[in-house]
Amino acid sequence: MTAIYRSARRDEIPTLAGIFLTGLADFLKSHGIPPASYAQADVERLYEHLFDTGIFEVAELDGKVVGFAAGISRDELWFLSMFWFLPEHKLHGYGRPLIEHVWLIARSRGATTFATWSSIDFTAVSAYLRLDLMPAGPIFTFAGPVLRVPIATEDVVVSPLDPVQASGIDHIVRGTPRSPDHAFWQKRGVPGFLLEIAGRTAGYFYVENGNIGPAAWLDEADGPALVTSAILKAREQAPQIKLIALGLNQTALRAATAAGLKLISAAHFMRSESFGRLEQYLPSGPGLF
């Protein structure tokens, strides 16, 4: 059967969220990973944002959408956010044409640097390698109660975040500003915080219901203070917290381990070339990185 590859429609977002939830549940079960608890409404909100600010393409068979790929372009940086198929339509040759289709669109819009958060699925990793995305280390997710409470630095001041400041920090640390994403988090009411050390801006972090990220700091030496502040703020919000760190970010890995958090999952960070200062960054998750 020949697939049709086309742009998604806004009214298809609930269907696409359902494909993600079905595909994710199948992936987790097949790899012996505990089930995830994503709410359909939360997924749909994210997909609305991806639809409005990125690229969202689907694979259609006989009038039915069976898979999709979506991602965001922020200046020259393209991040592949989502690439999912219904389980019964995986491994039938539909994925590679879809992902190549999306890549061509991204290039036509000025993308020159590509990255993604890949699962441990060998088929997905192979697809990204064929697109010349090379492994740049693992992505570790830590979670659990803070068993050993870190000590805050005395000259640290935490204040409400100005998204303009955050986007400026992103320009340096992440390699490109991302004002649409900060607007999305602000609209959702996700608490964001600016960190100052001895009167100078050091970085920012978001924490929602104990979940840390994104976060970024301008000077490598300020990493311990920022991650400590984020952990303490997360602990105020919830008895169980979560922190995601790239393998490049040894500061965050050490802080999570020192706090007694448990390593609960791993993924792959893949990119076409180096960008930013990602050893000074904590991602928000696979949707917006």
PDB file of N, CA and C in Angstrom, residues 45-46 48-50 52-53 72 74 161-168 170 174 177-192 204 206 208 214 284 288:
ATOM      1  N   ARG A  45      -2.045  20.012  23.957  1.00  0.00           N
ATOM      2  CA  ARG A  45      -1.552  21.390  24.108  1.00  0.00           C
ATOM      3  C   ARG A  45      -0.170  21.541  23.485  1.00  0.00           C
ATOM      4  N   LEU A  46       0.713  20.561  23.744  1.00  0.00           N
ATOM      5  CA  LEU A  46       2.040  20.604  23.142  1.00  0.00           C
ATOM      6  C   LEU A  46       1.946  20.547  21.627  1.00  0.00           C
ATOM      7  N   GLU A  48      -0.493  21.484  19.713  1.00  0.00           N
ATOM      8  CA  GLU A  48      -0.988  22.762  19.202  1.00  0.00           C
ATOM      9  C   GLU A  48       0.185  23.726  19.015  1.00  0.00           C
ATOM     10  N   HIS A  49       1.092  23.734  19.984  1.00  0.00           N
ATOM     11  CA  HIS A  49       2.264  24.613  19.917  1.00  0.00           C
ATOM     12  C   HIS A  49       3.192  24.198  18.773  1.00  0.00           C
ATOM     13  N   LEU A  50       3.437  22.909  18.635  1.00  0.00           N
ATOM     14  CA  LEU A  50       4.262  22.424  17.528  1.00  0.00           C
ATOM     15  C   LEU A  50       3.619  22.766  16.187  1.00  0.00           C
ATOM     16  N   ASP A  52       1.635  25.273  15.531  1.00  0.00           N
ATOM     17  CA  ASP A  52       1.666  26.713  15.294  1.00  0.00           C
ATOM     18  C   ASP A  52       3.069  27.245  15.031  1.00  0.00           C
ATOM     19  N   THR A  53       4.098  26.603  15.566  1.00  0.00           N
ATOM     20  CA  THR A  53       5.445  27.188  15.507  1.00  0.00           C
ATOM     21  C   THR A  53       6.469  26.289  14.829  1.00  0.00           C
ATOM     22  N   ILE A  72      10.488  21.599  15.523  1.00  0.00           N
ATOM     23  CA  ILE A  72      10.522  23.053  15.592  1.00  0.00           C
ATOM     24  C   ILE A  72      11.810  23.589  14.984  1.00  0.00           C
ATOM     25  N   ARG A  74      14.088  26.888  15.137  1.00  0.00           N
ATOM     26  CA  ARG A  74      14.384  28.131  15.841  1.00  0.00           C
ATOM     27  C   ARG A  74      15.636  28.692  15.188  1.00  0.00           C
ATOM     28  N   LEU A 161      10.974  34.910  36.443  1.00  0.00           N
ATOM     29  CA  LEU A 161      11.682  34.965  35.166  1.00  0.00           C
ATOM     30  C   LEU A 161      11.024  35.917  34.183  1.00  0.00           C
ATOM     31  N   ASP A 162      11.841  36.697  33.525  1.00  0.00           N
ATOM     32  CA  ASP A 162      11.422  37.491  32.379  1.00  0.00           C
ATOM     33  C   ASP A 162      11.765  36.671  31.132  1.00  0.00           C
ATOM     34  N   PRO A 163      10.772  36.293  30.316  1.00  0.00           N
ATOM     35  CA  PRO A 163      11.059  35.447  29.159  1.00  0.00           C
ATOM     36  C   PRO A 163      12.025  36.070  28.166  1.00  0.00           C
ATOM     37  N   VAL A 164      12.091  37.391  28.096  1.00  0.00           N
ATOM     38  CA  VAL A 164      13.059  38.051  27.204  1.00  0.00           C
ATOM     39  C   VAL A 164      14.473  37.759  27.680  1.00  0.00           C
ATOM     40  N   GLN A 165      14.695  37.833  28.994  1.00  0.00           N
ATOM     41  CA  GLN A 165      16.007  37.481  29.539  1.00  0.00           C
ATOM     42  C   GLN A 165      16.334  36.021  29.265  1.00  0.00           C
ATOM     43  N   ALA A 166      15.357  35.155  29.447  1.00  0.00           N
ATOM     44  CA  ALA A 166      15.584  33.729  29.235  1.00  0.00           C
ATOM     45  C   ALA A 166      15.979  33.436  27.795  1.00  0.00           C
ATOM     46  N   SER A 167      15.294  34.094  26.853  1.00  0.00           N
ATOM     47  CA  SER A 167      15.601  33.864  25.449  1.00  0.00           C
ATOM     48  C   SER A 167      17.003  34.353  25.107  1.00  0.00           C
ATOM     49  N   GLY A 168      17.432  35.444  25.738  1.00  0.00           N
ATOM     50  CA  GLY A 168      18.793  35.922  25.538  1.00  0.00           C
ATOM     51  C   GLY A 168      19.826  34.937  26.055  1.00  0.00           C
ATOM     52  N   ASP A 170      19.304  31.720  26.290  1.00  0.00           N
ATOM     53  CA  ASP A 170      19.246  30.605  25.347  1.00  0.00           C
ATOM     54  C   ASP A 170      20.105  30.850  24.117  1.00  0.00           C
ATOM     55  N   ARG A 174      22.037  27.701  24.289  1.00  0.00           N
ATOM     56  CA  ARG A 174      21.378  26.723  23.435  1.00  0.00           C
ATOM     57  C   ARG A 174      21.689  26.922  21.947  1.00  0.00           C
ATOM     58  N   PRO A 177      17.875  31.731  20.186  1.00  0.00           N
ATOM     59  CA  PRO A 177      16.785  32.135  21.087  1.00  0.00           C
ATOM     60  C   PRO A 177      15.536  31.311  20.813  1.00  0.00           C
ATOM     61  N   ARG A 178      14.623  31.303  21.760  1.00  0.00           N
ATOM     62  CA  ARG A 178      13.408  30.486  21.594  1.00  0.00           C
ATOM     63  C   ARG A 178      12.218  31.172  22.224  1.00  0.00           C
ATOM     64  N   SER A 179      11.975  32.413  21.844  1.00  0.00           N
ATOM     65  CA  SER A 179      10.883  33.168  22.450  1.00  0.00           C
ATOM     66  C   SER A 179       9.521  32.500  22.283  1.00  0.00           C
ATOM     67  N   PRO A 180       9.220  31.793  21.164  1.00  0.00           N
ATOM     68  CA  PRO A 180       7.910  31.126  21.094  1.00  0.00           C
ATOM     69  C   PRO A 180       7.708  30.082  22.187  1.00  0.00           C
ATOM     70  N   ASP A 181       8.776  29.391  22.557  1.00  0.00           N
ATOM     71  CA  ASP A 181       8.650  28.350  23.580  1.00  0.00           C
ATOM     72  C   ASP A 181       8.479  28.957  24.964  1.00  0.00           C
ATOM     73  N   HIS A 182       9.198  30.034  25.243  1.00  0.00           N
ATOM     74  CA  HIS A 182       9.000  30.703  26.537  1.00  0.00           C
ATOM     75  C   HIS A 182       7.586  31.273  26.635  1.00  0.00           C
ATOM     76  N   ALA A 183       7.063  31.782  25.523  1.00  0.00           N
ATOM     77  CA  ALA A 183       5.687  32.275  25.533  1.00  0.00           C
ATOM     78  C   ALA A 183       4.711  31.137  25.827  1.00  0.00           C
ATOM     79  N   PHE A 184       5.002  29.958  25.295  1.00  0.00           N
ATOM     80  CA  PHE A 184       4.156  28.782  25.534  1.00  0.00           C
ATOM     81  C   PHE A 184       4.161  28.409  27.011  1.00  0.00           C
ATOM     82  N   TRP A 185       5.356  28.353  27.616  1.00  0.00           N
ATOM     83  CA  TRP A 185       5.426  27.998  29.042  1.00  0.00           C
ATOM     84  C   TRP A 185       4.786  29.070  29.914  1.00  0.00           C
ATOM     85  N   GLN A 186       4.996  30.337  29.566  1.00  0.00           N
ATOM     86  CA  GLN A 186       4.395  31.420  30.337  1.00  0.00           C
ATOM     87  C   GLN A 186       2.871  31.364  30.246  1.00  0.00           C
ATOM     88  N   LYS A 187       2.344  31.101  29.063  1.00  0.00           N
ATOM     89  CA  LYS A 187       0.896  31.020  28.884  1.00  0.00           C
ATOM     90  C   LYS A 187       0.307  29.876  29.700  1.00  0.00           C
ATOM     91  N   ARG A 188       1.033  28.772  29.796  1.00  0.00           N
ATOM     92  CA  ARG A 188       0.580  27.632  30.593  1.00  0.00           C
ATOM     93  C   ARG A 188       0.727  27.865  32.087  1.00  0.00           C
ATOM     94  N   GLY A 189       1.437  28.921  32.458  1.00  0.00           N
ATOM     95  CA  GLY A 189       1.636  29.209  33.873  1.00  0.00           C
ATOM     96  C   GLY A 189       2.730  28.394  34.525  1.00  0.00           C
ATOM     97  N   VAL A 190       3.669  27.888  33.723  1.00  0.00           N
ATOM     98  CA  VAL A 190       4.795  27.121  34.291  1.00  0.00           C
ATOM     99  C   VAL A 190       5.705  28.095  35.039  1.00  0.00           C
ATOM    100  N   PRO A 191       5.981  27.856  36.313  1.00  0.00           N
ATOM    101  CA  PRO A 191       6.830  28.781  37.070  1.00  0.00           C
ATOM    102  C   PRO A 191       8.265  28.810  36.529  1.00  0.00           C
ATOM    103  N   GLY A 192       8.722  30.016  36.189  1.00  0.00           N
ATOM    104  CA  GLY A 192      10.084  30.212  35.725  1.00  0.00           C
ATOM    105  C   GLY A 192      10.827  31.156  36.651  1.00  0.00           C
ATOM    106  N   TYR A 204      18.700  30.740  34.254  1.00  0.00           N
ATOM    107  CA  TYR A 204      17.274  30.603  34.546  1.00  0.00           C
ATOM    108  C   TYR A 204      16.919  29.131  34.677  1.00  0.00           C
ATOM    109  N   TYR A 206      13.047  26.539  34.939  1.00  0.00           N
ATOM    110  CA  TYR A 206      11.615  26.323  35.136  1.00  0.00           C
ATOM    111  C   TYR A 206      11.438  25.104  36.036  1.00  0.00           C
ATOM    112  N   GLU A 208       7.950  22.814  37.396  1.00  0.00           N
ATOM    113  CA  GLU A 208       6.504  22.655  37.450  1.00  0.00           C
ATOM    114  C   GLU A 208       6.163  21.326  38.114  1.00  0.00           C
ATOM    115  N   PRO A 214      13.036  23.596  31.170  1.00  0.00           N
ATOM    116  CA  PRO A 214      14.448  23.742  30.836  1.00  0.00           C
ATOM    117  C   PRO A 214      15.169  24.638  31.837  1.00  0.00           C
ATOM    118  N   SER A 284      13.850  20.361  28.715  1.00  0.00           N
ATOM    119  CA  SER A 284      12.520  20.226  29.305  1.00  0.00           C
ATOM    120  C   SER A 284      11.915  18.861  29.038  1.00  0.00           C
ATOM    121  N   LEU A 288      10.167  19.798  23.281  1.00  0.00           N
ATOM    122  CA  LEU A 288      10.755  21.104  22.958  1.00  0.00           C
ATOM    123  C   LEU A 288      12.246  21.179  23.278  1.00  0.00           C
TER     124      LEU A 288
END
